[in-house]
C-alpha cells in the first residue's frame, strides 16, 4: 500500500506540477508580450510627443541638418536614455544619438520604417549591427503642414532591459512555482493518504481475516464507495466469524464423538492413505496415529487379512463386513465394517472403516454356553441319582425297610443339593443383573462378626477346626447386613470345607488409610485358612461360575461351585475389591477391601 500511496502522490504531483508549469509558461509568455506591448505603446507616445514638441521640419543644407538633428537626438537621449534616429523621407539618416549619420546605411528598407510609412507606426525587434546588441525599434512618419511625409522619427530601446525585466519575471515566477510545487506535493500526499489510509486499514483487516482473526473490523468511514467497501468487509468478517464458530462447534462435537467412541474409526482417502484414526482405533490396532497417519494402508504394518479386506473394498467399491481375529497387541475378535465414501456427485473419495471389539461379547456368549452346559451337568447328577434310587425303590427295594430308608435319605440329600444349586443360580442371576435391593445401614463389626462365626461354629467343631476372630472394639461399617453376612459365611464355609481336621480358619479386620484423628475410610477383611491351598494355575479362574479346583471334594462337601462367584459380585455391589493368595499345602487367604461410608 505504501507503493500505491507513493505512486498516487507522484501522479498527483506530476499532474499538478505540469498544470502549474504550463500555466506559468503561458503566464510568462503573456506577461512578456504584455511588457513588450507596453514598451511599444510607451515608445509610440514618446515619438508623438517628440514630433509635437520638436522642430523636425527644419530646412537647410545637409551638414547643418545633420548637425542640428544629431544634437537634438543626443540631447533627448541624455534625458530619456533612448536612442533617437531621424530619417529623411528618402531613407537618408540625418540625425542619430549614437552614431555618425554619414556612416549609416539607408534606412528606407528597415522594417519599422516601411511599416511606419504604410501604417503610421512601425515596430521591429532585431539585432543592431551598429550597436552590436538586440534592439526594439519604433518609428512614426513626420509630416509637414500639408500632410506630406518629410521623414521618419525612430527611437530604439535595448532589449537587455526587456530581457532583465523578463528574467526578473521568470525568477519570481519560478520561485512562486517552486513554492506552489511544494504546497502541491504536500496537498497531493495528504490527498493520497486520505484515499489510501482506509484502503490500508481494509487490507490489514483482510490479512487478519486470512489469518483466521475474524474479530477484526474496519473503522467506520464516510458513506462513499470506500466506506461502503469497509462496511461490506465488516459484514463479511462477521459472517465468517459466525460460520467459523459453527464449524468449530461442529468440529468439537465430532472430535468429542470420535474420541469417546468405543468403536475404532479409520478413514482412507482416494490416494489410499490413512487420514483419520480415533483413539479407540489406535488402542485396537496397537499403533499410534503418528505412526499411521499419512501412510498408505498397505505400508502400515497391519495384519495381512485386514489389508486384503481394505484392498477388496477399494477395488469393488462395495460395503464389506467381516469378523476377524487380531493377535497384536493382544488377541481380540473384531467386527470390521468397510464402506466406500462418495460425494454428492458420486465421485469415490475413500473408505470408512468401523472396527468393533467384540471379544467381550464372544466371551460372554462362550460363558453363557459354558454356563448352560455347567448347569445342565450340575443338574444332571442329582436328578440322575434321584431317578436311579426311585427306580430301585419302585423295583421292590421298598420291601427292605433298611435299604428303603437309606435310598430315601440319598434322594432327600440330592434334592436338597438340587434345591441349593437352583437357589444359588437364581441368587447369582439376580446379583449379576443388579435386581437385588441393597439396604445399607451402620454395622457394629465385633458383634456382627461374632454372630456370623457362631453360625459355623458347630460345623467347625465337627472337624476340630479352630475359628479365630480379630477385630477392634470400636469398628463400624456401613453395608447391607444380610449381604455382608453372606460374603463372610461363604468364605468361612469354604475355609472349613477345604481345611483338614485340626486346622485353623481366621477372620481379621484391619483399618486402612487412617487420618490424623484416627478415622479411616476403608476396611480390610482377611479370611485365611490352613487348608490344602489352590494351585497357581487355578487362581485366575477361582471366581468363575461352577469352577472347581477339586471337583470330587467340592461335590462331596455339598458345594455348588457358585459361592465365590456370588461373593465377588456382592463385594463389587459394596464398591469393594477382593483378591486371593494361596499356596498349595500351606493355605489360602481372601482379602476384601470395603469403603466404610458409601
Coordinates of C-alpha atoms in Angstrom, one line a residue, residues 288-582:
X288 CA -0.5 -44.5 17.4
X289 CA -1.8 -42.0 15.0
X290 CA 1.7 -40.6 14.5
X291 CA 2.8 -44.0 13.2
X292 CA -0.1 -44.5 10.8
X293 CA -1.4 -41.1 9.6
X294 CA -0.2 -40.2 6.1
X295 CA 0.9 -43.8 5.3
X296 CA -0.6 -46.0 2.6
X297 CA -2.8 -48.7 4.1
X298 CA -0.6 -51.5 2.7
X299 CA 2.5 -49.9 4.3
X300 CA 1.0 -49.5 7.8
X301 CA 2.3 -52.9 9.1
X302 CA -1.3 -54.2 9.6
X303 CA -2.4 -57.8 9.6
X304 CA -2.4 -59.3 6.1
X305 CA -6.1 -60.3 6.2
X306 CA -7.1 -56.8 7.2
X307 CA -5.0 -55.3 4.4
X308 CA -6.6 -57.6 1.9
X309 CA -10.1 -56.6 3.2
X310 CA -9.3 -52.9 2.6
X311 CA -7.9 -53.7 -0.9
X312 CA -11.1 -55.6 -1.8
X313 CA -13.3 -52.7 -0.7
X314 CA -11.3 -50.3 -2.8
X315 CA -11.4 -52.5 -5.8
X316 CA -15.1 -53.4 -5.6
X317 CA -16.3 -50.1 -4.2
X318 CA -18.9 -52.0 -2.2
X319 CA -19.5 -52.3 1.6
X320 CA -17.9 -55.3 3.3
X321 CA -18.4 -56.7 6.8
X322 CA -16.3 -59.4 8.3
X323 CA -15.2 -60.8 11.6
X324 CA -11.5 -61.2 12.2
X325 CA -9.1 -62.3 14.9
X326 CA -6.2 -59.9 15.6
X327 CA -3.2 -61.2 17.6
X328 CA -1.5 -57.8 18.1
X329 CA -1.2 -56.1 20.5
X330 CA -3.4 -58.6 22.2
X331 CA -5.7 -61.4 20.9
X332 CA -9.0 -59.8 20.0
X333 CA -12.1 -60.7 18.0
X334 CA -13.0 -57.7 15.8
X335 CA -16.1 -57.0 13.7
X336 CA -14.9 -54.9 10.8
X337 CA -17.3 -52.9 8.6
X338 CA -15.8 -51.2 5.5
X339 CA -17.9 -48.6 3.5
X340 CA -16.8 -46.7 0.4
X341 CA -17.2 -42.9 0.7
X342 CA -18.7 -40.9 -2.2
X343 CA -19.6 -37.2 -2.5
X344 CA -22.9 -35.9 -3.9
X345 CA -21.6 -36.2 -7.4
X346 CA -21.0 -39.9 -6.7
X347 CA -17.2 -39.4 -7.0
X348 CA -15.4 -42.0 -5.0
X349 CA -13.2 -40.4 -2.3
X350 CA -12.1 -43.1 0.1
X351 CA -13.0 -45.9 2.5
X352 CA -14.5 -45.6 6.0
X353 CA -13.6 -48.4 8.4
X354 CA -15.5 -49.0 11.6
X355 CA -13.9 -51.6 14.0
X356 CA -15.9 -53.1 16.9
X357 CA -14.1 -55.1 19.5
X358 CA -16.5 -58.0 20.1
X359 CA -14.1 -60.1 22.2
X360 CA -16.1 -59.5 25.4
X361 CA -19.4 -60.3 23.5
X362 CA -17.9 -63.5 22.2
X363 CA -16.5 -64.3 25.7
X364 CA -19.9 -63.7 27.2
X365 CA -21.5 -65.9 24.6
X366 CA -19.0 -68.6 25.4
X367 CA -19.5 -68.1 29.1
X368 CA -23.3 -68.3 28.6
X369 CA -22.8 -71.5 26.6
X370 CA -20.5 -72.9 29.3
X371 CA -22.9 -71.8 32.0
X372 CA -25.8 -73.7 30.3
X373 CA -23.5 -76.7 29.9
X374 CA -22.4 -76.5 33.5
X375 CA -25.9 -76.0 34.8
X376 CA -27.1 -79.0 32.8
X377 CA -24.1 -81.0 34.1
X378 CA -24.7 -80.0 37.7
X379 CA -28.4 -80.7 37.5
X380 CA -27.9 -84.0 35.7
X381 CA -26.0 -85.6 38.6
X382 CA -28.7 -85.1 41.4
X383 CA -31.5 -85.8 39.0
X384 CA -29.9 -89.0 37.8
X385 CA -29.3 -90.0 41.5
X386 CA -32.9 -89.3 42.4
X387 CA -34.2 -91.1 39.4
X388 CA -32.0 -94.1 39.9
X389 CA -32.8 -94.6 43.5
X390 CA -36.5 -94.0 42.9
X391 CA -36.5 -96.7 40.1
X392 CA -34.7 -99.1 42.5
X393 CA -37.4 -98.5 45.2
X394 CA -40.1 -99.0 42.7
X395 CA -38.5 -102.2 41.6
X396 CA -39.0 -103.8 45.0
X397 CA -36.5 -102.2 47.4
X398 CA -39.4 -100.8 49.4
X399 CA -39.8 -104.2 50.9
X400 CA -36.4 -103.9 52.5
X401 CA -37.1 -101.2 55.1
X402 CA -33.4 -100.5 55.9
X403 CA -32.5 -100.2 52.3
X404 CA -35.5 -98.1 51.5
X405 CA -34.7 -95.7 54.3
X406 CA -31.1 -95.4 53.0
X407 CA -32.3 -94.8 49.5
X408 CA -34.9 -92.2 50.6
X409 CA -32.2 -90.4 52.6
X410 CA -30.0 -90.3 49.5
X411 CA -33.0 -89.0 47.5
X412 CA -33.6 -86.3 50.2
X413 CA -29.9 -85.3 50.2
X414 CA -29.8 -85.0 46.4
X415 CA -33.0 -83.0 46.3
X416 CA -31.5 -80.7 49.0
X417 CA -28.4 -80.3 46.9
X418 CA -30.6 -79.7 43.8
X419 CA -32.5 -77.0 45.8
X420 CA -29.3 -75.3 46.9
X421 CA -28.0 -75.4 43.3
X422 CA -31.2 -73.8 41.9
X423 CA -31.2 -71.3 44.7
X424 CA -27.6 -70.3 44.1
X425 CA -28.3 -70.0 40.3
X426 CA -31.3 -67.7 40.9
X427 CA -29.3 -65.7 43.5
X428 CA -26.4 -65.2 41.2
X429 CA -28.7 -64.3 38.3
X430 CA -30.3 -61.6 40.5
X431 CA -27.0 -60.3 41.7
X432 CA -25.5 -60.1 38.2
X433 CA -28.5 -58.3 36.9
X434 CA -28.4 -56.0 39.9
X435 CA -32.0 -56.6 40.7
X436 CA -31.5 -57.2 44.4
X437 CA -32.1 -54.2 46.7
X438 CA -29.1 -53.1 48.8
X439 CA -30.1 -51.8 52.2
X440 CA -27.1 -50.0 53.7
X441 CA -27.0 -49.4 57.4
X442 CA -24.3 -48.9 60.1
X443 CA -23.0 -52.2 61.4
X444 CA -21.1 -52.8 64.7
X445 CA -18.5 -55.2 63.4
X446 CA -17.4 -57.1 66.6
X447 CA -20.9 -58.2 67.5
X448 CA -21.9 -58.8 63.8
X449 CA -18.8 -61.0 63.1
X450 CA -19.2 -62.9 66.3
X451 CA -22.8 -63.9 65.3
X452 CA -21.6 -64.9 61.9
X453 CA -18.9 -67.2 63.3
X454 CA -21.4 -68.8 65.7
X455 CA -23.4 -69.9 62.7
X456 CA -20.5 -72.0 61.5
X457 CA -19.0 -73.0 64.9
X458 CA -20.7 -76.4 65.1
X459 CA -19.6 -77.3 61.6
X460 CA -16.0 -76.3 62.5
X461 CA -16.2 -78.3 65.7
X462 CA -17.1 -81.4 63.8
X463 CA -13.6 -81.2 62.1
X464 CA -11.9 -79.8 65.2
X465 CA -11.1 -76.6 63.3
X466 CA -10.3 -73.6 65.3
X467 CA -12.2 -70.4 64.3
X468 CA -10.4 -67.2 65.1
X469 CA -11.6 -63.5 65.1
X470 CA -9.5 -60.4 65.4
X471 CA -11.3 -57.1 65.3
X472 CA -11.1 -53.8 67.3
X473 CA -13.9 -52.9 69.7
X474 CA -14.9 -49.6 68.1
X475 CA -15.1 -50.7 64.4
X476 CA -18.1 -49.8 62.3
X477 CA -19.0 -50.1 58.7
X478 CA -22.0 -49.0 56.5
X479 CA -23.1 -52.0 54.5
X480 CA -26.0 -54.3 53.6
X481 CA -26.0 -56.6 56.7
X482 CA -27.5 -59.6 55.0
X483 CA -25.2 -59.5 52.0
X484 CA -22.1 -58.8 54.1
X485 CA -23.0 -61.9 56.3
X486 CA -23.5 -63.9 53.1
X487 CA -20.0 -62.9 52.0
X488 CA -18.3 -63.8 55.3
X489 CA -20.2 -67.1 55.7
X490 CA -19.4 -68.2 52.2
X491 CA -15.7 -67.5 52.7
X492 CA -15.6 -69.2 56.2
X493 CA -17.6 -72.2 54.9
X494 CA -15.1 -72.6 52.0
X495 CA -12.2 -72.4 54.5
X496 CA -13.8 -75.0 56.8
X497 CA -14.7 -77.3 53.8
X498 CA -11.2 -77.3 52.4
X499 CA -9.2 -77.4 55.6
X500 CA -8.1 -80.7 57.1
X501 CA -9.2 -81.7 60.6
X502 CA -7.3 -79.8 63.3
X503 CA -6.7 -76.8 61.1
X504 CA -7.4 -73.1 61.6
X505 CA -9.7 -70.6 59.9
X506 CA -9.3 -67.0 60.9
X507 CA -11.1 -63.7 60.2
X508 CA -9.2 -60.5 60.8
X509 CA -10.3 -56.8 60.3
X510 CA -7.7 -54.1 59.6
X511 CA -8.4 -50.3 59.1
X512 CA -6.8 -48.7 56.1
X513 CA -5.6 -45.1 55.5
X514 CA -6.3 -43.7 58.9
X515 CA -6.1 -39.9 59.2
X516 CA -4.6 -37.7 61.9
X517 CA -7.8 -38.1 64.0
X518 CA -7.7 -41.9 63.9
X519 CA -10.7 -42.1 61.4
X520 CA -10.4 -44.5 58.5
X521 CA -12.1 -44.6 55.1
X522 CA -11.6 -48.3 54.2
X523 CA -11.5 -51.6 56.0
X524 CA -9.7 -54.8 55.0
X525 CA -11.4 -58.2 55.8
X526 CA -9.0 -61.1 55.7
X527 CA -10.3 -64.7 55.8
X528 CA -7.4 -67.2 55.9
X529 CA -7.1 -70.9 56.5
X530 CA -4.5 -73.6 56.7
X531 CA -6.2 -75.9 54.2
X532 CA -5.0 -77.6 51.0
X533 CA -4.4 -74.4 49.1
X534 CA -5.1 -73.6 45.4
X535 CA -2.6 -74.2 42.6
X536 CA -1.4 -71.0 40.9
X537 CA -2.8 -72.0 37.6
X538 CA -6.3 -72.1 39.0
X539 CA -6.1 -68.7 40.9
X540 CA -7.2 -66.6 37.9
X541 CA -10.4 -68.6 37.4
X542 CA -11.3 -69.2 41.1
X543 CA -14.2 -66.7 40.9
X544 CA -15.8 -68.2 37.7
X545 CA -19.2 -69.9 37.9
X546 CA -19.0 -73.6 38.5
X547 CA -15.2 -73.6 38.5
X548 CA -13.9 -76.1 41.0
X549 CA -10.3 -76.9 41.8
X550 CA -11.1 -80.3 43.2
X551 CA -14.5 -81.3 41.7
X552 CA -14.9 -84.6 43.7
X553 CA -14.2 -82.9 47.0
X554 CA -16.4 -79.9 46.2
X555 CA -19.4 -82.1 45.4
X556 CA -18.8 -84.3 48.5
X557 CA -18.8 -81.1 50.6
X558 CA -22.1 -80.1 49.2
X559 CA -20.8 -77.1 47.2
X560 CA -22.5 -75.8 44.1
X561 CA -19.4 -74.1 42.6
X562 CA -21.2 -70.7 42.7
X563 CA -20.3 -69.4 46.1
X564 CA -17.1 -67.5 45.2
X565 CA -18.8 -66.0 42.2
X566 CA -21.6 -64.7 44.4
X567 CA -19.1 -63.4 46.9
X568 CA -17.2 -61.5 44.1
X569 CA -20.4 -59.8 42.8
X570 CA -21.6 -58.9 46.3
X571 CA -18.2 -57.3 47.1
X572 CA -18.5 -55.2 43.9
X573 CA -22.0 -54.1 44.8
X574 CA -20.4 -52.8 48.1
X575 CA -17.9 -50.8 45.9
X576 CA -15.1 -53.0 47.2
X577 CA -12.4 -55.3 45.8
X578 CA -11.5 -59.0 46.5
X579 CA -8.3 -60.9 45.8
X580 CA -7.0 -64.3 46.7
X581 CA -3.5 -65.5 47.6
X582 CA -2.8 -69.2 48.1

